[in-house]
XYZ file of N, CA and C in Angstrom:
330
model
N -2.360 -6.289 -25.002
C -0.962 -7.375 -25.609
C 0.405 -5.936 -25.004
N 0.941 -6.987 -24.288
C 2.717 -6.557 -23.867
C 3.723 -6.121 -25.864
N 4.251 -5.446 -25.974
C 4.334 -5.843 -27.066
C 6.435 -6.240 -27.065
N 6.863 -7.022 -28.186
C 7.506 -7.830 -28.265
C 9.280 -6.571 -27.879
N 8.759 -6.164 -28.208
C 9.012 -4.814 -28.060
C 9.806 -3.356 -26.448
N 11.024 -3.818 -26.579
C 11.815 -3.054 -24.851
C 10.562 -2.262 -24.784
N 10.259 -2.334 -23.262
C 8.568 -1.418 -22.718
C 9.766 -0.896 -21.958
N 10.006 0.412 -22.101
C 11.171 1.756 -20.637
C 10.299 2.524 -20.563
N 10.281 2.170 -19.094
C 9.660 3.343 -18.221
C 10.214 4.455 -18.511
N 9.351 5.501 -18.876
C 9.619 7.251 -19.447
C 10.551 8.065 -18.003
N 10.091 7.312 -16.949
C 10.782 8.473 -15.687
C 10.917 6.831 -14.919
N 11.690 6.132 -15.491
C 12.432 5.295 -14.231
C 13.477 5.530 -12.596
N 13.099 6.993 -12.987
C 13.696 8.051 -10.897
C 12.403 8.511 -10.633
N 11.454 7.957 -10.787
C 10.015 7.956 -9.903
C 9.668 7.430 -8.570
N 8.975 7.938 -7.996
C 9.126 7.336 -6.695
C 7.767 6.427 -6.037
N 6.922 5.613 -5.900
C 5.653 5.755 -4.861
C 5.184 6.732 -4.490
N 4.109 7.207 -5.165
C 3.620 7.809 -4.365
C 2.617 7.431 -3.103
N 3.329 8.061 -2.138
C 2.305 8.587 -0.958
C 3.256 7.089 0.392
N 4.964 7.415 -0.276
C 5.589 6.296 0.684
C 6.966 6.626 0.965
N 7.221 7.275 2.494
C 8.230 7.749 1.730
C 9.876 6.403 2.502
N 8.952 5.210 2.636
C 9.727 4.571 3.803
C 9.982 3.498 2.237
N 9.878 3.130 1.071
C 10.035 2.293 0.494
C 10.352 2.973 -0.755
N 11.414 3.357 -2.047
C 11.299 4.095 -3.039
C 11.506 2.994 -4.020
N 11.084 2.674 -4.955
C 11.279 1.546 -6.678
C 10.976 2.295 -7.926
N 11.354 1.132 -8.697
C 10.356 1.730 -9.509
C 10.616 0.299 -10.849
N 9.499 -0.313 -11.592
C 9.894 -0.561 -12.373
C 10.576 0.232 -13.314
N 11.574 -0.072 -14.164
C 12.636 0.705 -14.845
C 12.417 0.468 -16.438
N 11.656 -1.050 -16.956
C 11.835 -1.091 -18.073
C 11.679 -3.217 -18.162
N 10.884 -3.725 -19.164
C 10.930 -4.882 -19.866
C 10.953 -4.675 -21.308
N 12.535 -6.112 -20.375
C 12.881 -6.395 -22.327
C 13.678 -7.931 -22.727
N 12.123 -8.187 -23.769
C 11.811 -8.960 -24.334
C 11.266 -8.950 -22.773
N 10.970 -11.185 -22.715
C 10.083 -10.952 -21.121
C 10.797 -10.813 -20.484
N 11.713 -10.125 -20.062
C 12.981 -9.150 -18.823
C 12.709 -8.827 -18.346
N 11.877 -8.329 -16.725
C 10.824 -6.520 -16.214
C 12.360 -6.630 -15.679
N 12.398 -5.529 -15.336
C 14.405 -4.774 -14.887
C 13.383 -3.816 -14.077
N 13.849 -3.717 -12.648
C 13.182 -2.204 -11.836
C 14.526 -2.620 -9.993
N 14.417 -2.163 -9.680
C 14.351 -1.580 -8.061
C 13.927 -1.017 -7.411
N 14.529 -1.733 -5.850
C 13.585 -1.189 -4.880
C 14.594 -1.175 -3.676
N 14.445 -0.231 -2.885
C 14.932 0.142 -1.880
C 14.234 0.463 -0.159
N 14.521 0.333 0.580
C 13.783 0.439 2.254
C 14.216 1.638 2.609
N 14.075 2.678 2.473
C 14.858 4.325 3.294
C 15.738 4.127 4.689
N 14.622 3.064 5.611
C 15.052 3.214 6.732
C 16.344 2.136 6.815
N 16.230 1.008 6.026
C 16.875 0.228 6.594
C 17.458 -0.504 5.033
N 18.934 0.567 5.013
C 19.671 0.937 3.014
C 20.485 -0.886 2.830
N 20.671 -1.341 4.127
C 21.612 -2.208 3.816
C 21.199 -3.341 4.205
N 19.153 -3.867 3.887
C 18.462 -4.649 3.526
C 18.072 -4.744 2.264
N 18.046 -6.040 1.822
C 17.191 -6.558 0.638
C 15.211 -6.532 0.249
N 15.288 -5.695 -0.271
C 13.622 -6.456 -0.466
C 13.568 -7.476 -1.372
N 12.820 -8.076 -1.381
C 11.320 -8.964 -1.678
C 10.502 -7.842 -2.876
N 10.158 -8.192 -3.858
C 9.076 -7.558 -4.720
C 8.172 -8.888 -5.609
N 7.328 -8.749 -5.609
C 5.757 -9.361 -5.762
C 5.989 -8.431 -7.577
N 5.293 -9.298 -8.510
C 5.393 -8.673 -9.848
C 4.282 -9.486 -9.622
N 2.908 -8.754 -10.713
C 1.914 -8.735 -10.606
C 1.528 -8.366 -12.823
N 0.358 -9.611 -12.807
C 0.587 -10.023 -14.728
C -1.170 -9.373 -14.222
N -1.810 -8.289 -14.771
C -3.768 -8.217 -14.796
C -3.277 -8.349 -13.668
N -3.055 -7.939 -12.929
C -4.168 -7.714 -11.168
C -3.131 -9.316 -10.270
N -2.332 -10.238 -11.075
C -2.519 -12.298 -10.212
C -0.847 -11.876 -10.073
N -0.226 -12.446 -8.867
C 1.501 -12.673 -8.750
C 1.670 -13.256 -8.751
N 2.893 -13.175 -9.698
C 3.140 -14.699 -10.719
C 4.765 -14.456 -10.794
N 4.459 -14.225 -9.758
C 6.344 -13.954 -9.479
C 7.210 -13.482 -8.121
N 7.984 -14.090 -7.177
C 8.402 -13.174 -6.213
C 10.499 -12.513 -6.666
N 10.371 -11.618 -6.387
C 11.946 -11.073 -6.436
C 12.740 -10.897 -6.524
N 14.298 -10.873 -5.400
C 14.899 -10.831 -4.326
C 15.335 -9.162 -5.189
N 15.492 -7.404 -4.613
C 16.003 -6.946 -5.079
C 17.039 -6.365 -4.358
N 18.577 -7.678 -5.325
C 19.757 -7.241 -4.480
C 21.105 -7.019 -6.143
N 20.262 -7.480 -6.970
C 21.092 -6.500 -8.219
C 21.825 -5.287 -8.064
N 22.698 -4.916 -9.395
C 23.433 -4.145 -9.250
C 21.977 -2.996 -10.232
N 21.841 -1.503 -9.649
C 21.278 -1.082 -10.817
C 21.265 -0.332 -10.130
N 21.218 0.708 -11.107
C 22.689 2.379 -11.138
C 21.879 3.213 -10.500
N 20.335 3.376 -10.971
C 19.563 4.132 -10.653
C 18.539 4.278 -8.776
N 19.294 2.885 -7.798
C 18.733 2.818 -7.475
C 18.824 3.649 -6.161
N 19.081 4.789 -5.894
C 19.499 5.989 -5.092
C 20.262 5.904 -4.349
N 21.488 4.960 -3.560
C 21.710 4.337 -2.865
C 22.543 4.652 -2.989
N 24.144 5.298 -1.731
C 25.495 4.602 -1.678
C 25.339 3.930 -2.368
N 24.929 2.389 -2.395
C 24.694 1.458 -2.229
C 23.779 0.733 -3.531
N 24.471 0.518 -4.226
C 23.842 0.390 -5.416
C 22.947 -0.891 -5.959
N 23.275 -1.773 -5.207
C 22.426 -3.096 -4.860
C 21.078 -3.575 -4.619
N 20.240 -2.239 -4.857
C 19.436 -3.086 -5.197
C 17.757 -3.384 -6.380
N 18.391 -3.542 -7.621
C 18.351 -3.969 -8.855
C 17.062 -5.282 -8.172
N 16.401 -4.629 -9.447
C 16.214 -7.054 -9.704
C 15.987 -6.693 -11.261
N 15.617 -7.908 -11.483
C 15.767 -8.992 -12.772
C 14.957 -9.684 -13.157
N 13.485 -10.395 -13.011
C 12.869 -11.032 -13.548
C 12.522 -12.046 -14.829
N 12.484 -13.309 -15.120
C 12.331 -13.157 -16.443
C 10.393 -14.190 -16.226
N 9.548 -13.619 -16.952
C 8.571 -14.132 -16.848
C 8.179 -15.140 -18.545
N 7.090 -15.693 -17.899
C 6.874 -17.132 -19.312
C 5.927 -16.114 -20.055
N 6.275 -16.180 -21.466
C 5.875 -15.302 -22.564
C 4.576 -16.074 -22.581
N 3.851 -17.024 -21.611
C 1.957 -17.334 -21.923
C 1.835 -15.615 -21.520
N 1.965 -15.602 -20.235
C 1.727 -14.101 -19.311
C 1.283 -12.632 -20.354
N 2.769 -12.922 -21.076
C 3.234 -11.474 -21.318
C 2.156 -11.655 -22.916
N 1.173 -12.142 -23.268
C 1.285 -12.571 -24.700
C -0.313 -12.211 -24.937
N -1.255 -11.539 -24.403
C -1.544 -11.719 -24.160
C -2.076 -10.526 -22.205
N -1.132 -9.678 -21.617
C -1.286 -9.093 -20.484
C -1.233 -7.666 -21.669
N -2.368 -7.339 -20.059
C -2.812 -5.620 -20.674
C -1.769 -5.046 -19.572
N -1.065 -5.470 -18.796
C -0.583 -4.736 -17.500
C -0.192 -4.933 -16.236
N 1.127 -4.514 -16.426
C 2.230 -5.482 -15.584
C 2.722 -4.450 -14.199
N 2.589 -4.782 -13.063
C 3.157 -3.970 -12.214
C 3.920 -5.379 -10.992
N 4.014 -4.021 -9.773
C 5.500 -5.152 -8.616
C 4.723 -3.997 -7.396
N 5.279 -4.695 -6.523
C 4.547 -3.270 -5.287
C 5.813 -4.087 -4.709
N 6.504 -4.039 -3.344
C 7.858 -4.732 -1.908
C 6.197 -5.798 -1.534
N 7.389 -6.132 -1.311
C 6.237 -7.868 -0.440
C 5.307 -7.700 0.740
N 4.182 -7.804 0.470
C 3.644 -7.359 2.125
C 3.949 -6.769 2.218
N 3.743 -5.533 1.170
C 3.361 -4.032 1.951
C 2.268 -3.732 1.255
N 1.625 -2.379 0.792
C 0.752 -1.569 0.184
C 1.727 -0.509 -0.640
N 3.051 -1.082 -0.775
C 4.150 0.139 -1.955
C 3.667 -0.299 -2.834
N 3.224 0.096 -3.922
C 3.530 -0.488 -5.118
C 4.549 0.289 -6.117
N 5.807 0.083 -6.966
C 6.743 0.049 -7.437
C 6.370 1.798 -8.821
N 6.841 2.614 -8.321
C 6.643 3.709 -9.695
C 6.121 2.231 -11.383
N 6.486 3.296 -11.896
C 6.406 3.316 -14.099
C 5.808 1.714 -14.416
N 4.967 1.477 -14.007
C 3.814 -0.235 -14.433
C 3.878 0.124 -15.525
N 4.051 -1.227 -16.287
C 3.347 -1.030 -17.397
C 2.181 -1.895 -19.036
């Protein structure tokens, strides 16, 4: 079960392992809002779509186009925030995210 207290990634600047094109991380779960950032280092002016998974099931898609100070680019608008249904979180054991249609999982799963 995911705690009702904020779940903050201890290393929000960590990079996805083994991928040099995409960077990103889940930075925390605040109540029912999952936050993070995702960046395509080869096309920094493009905004990525992120797939959010709860216990292995894709539950949401979100565009990474919000301000995030740790996005690691001159353009800090690569952040995302998505509200997750409380029913998904009540018995959740694992929350993760990846760049949509890729094999790049974001660092900092919960």
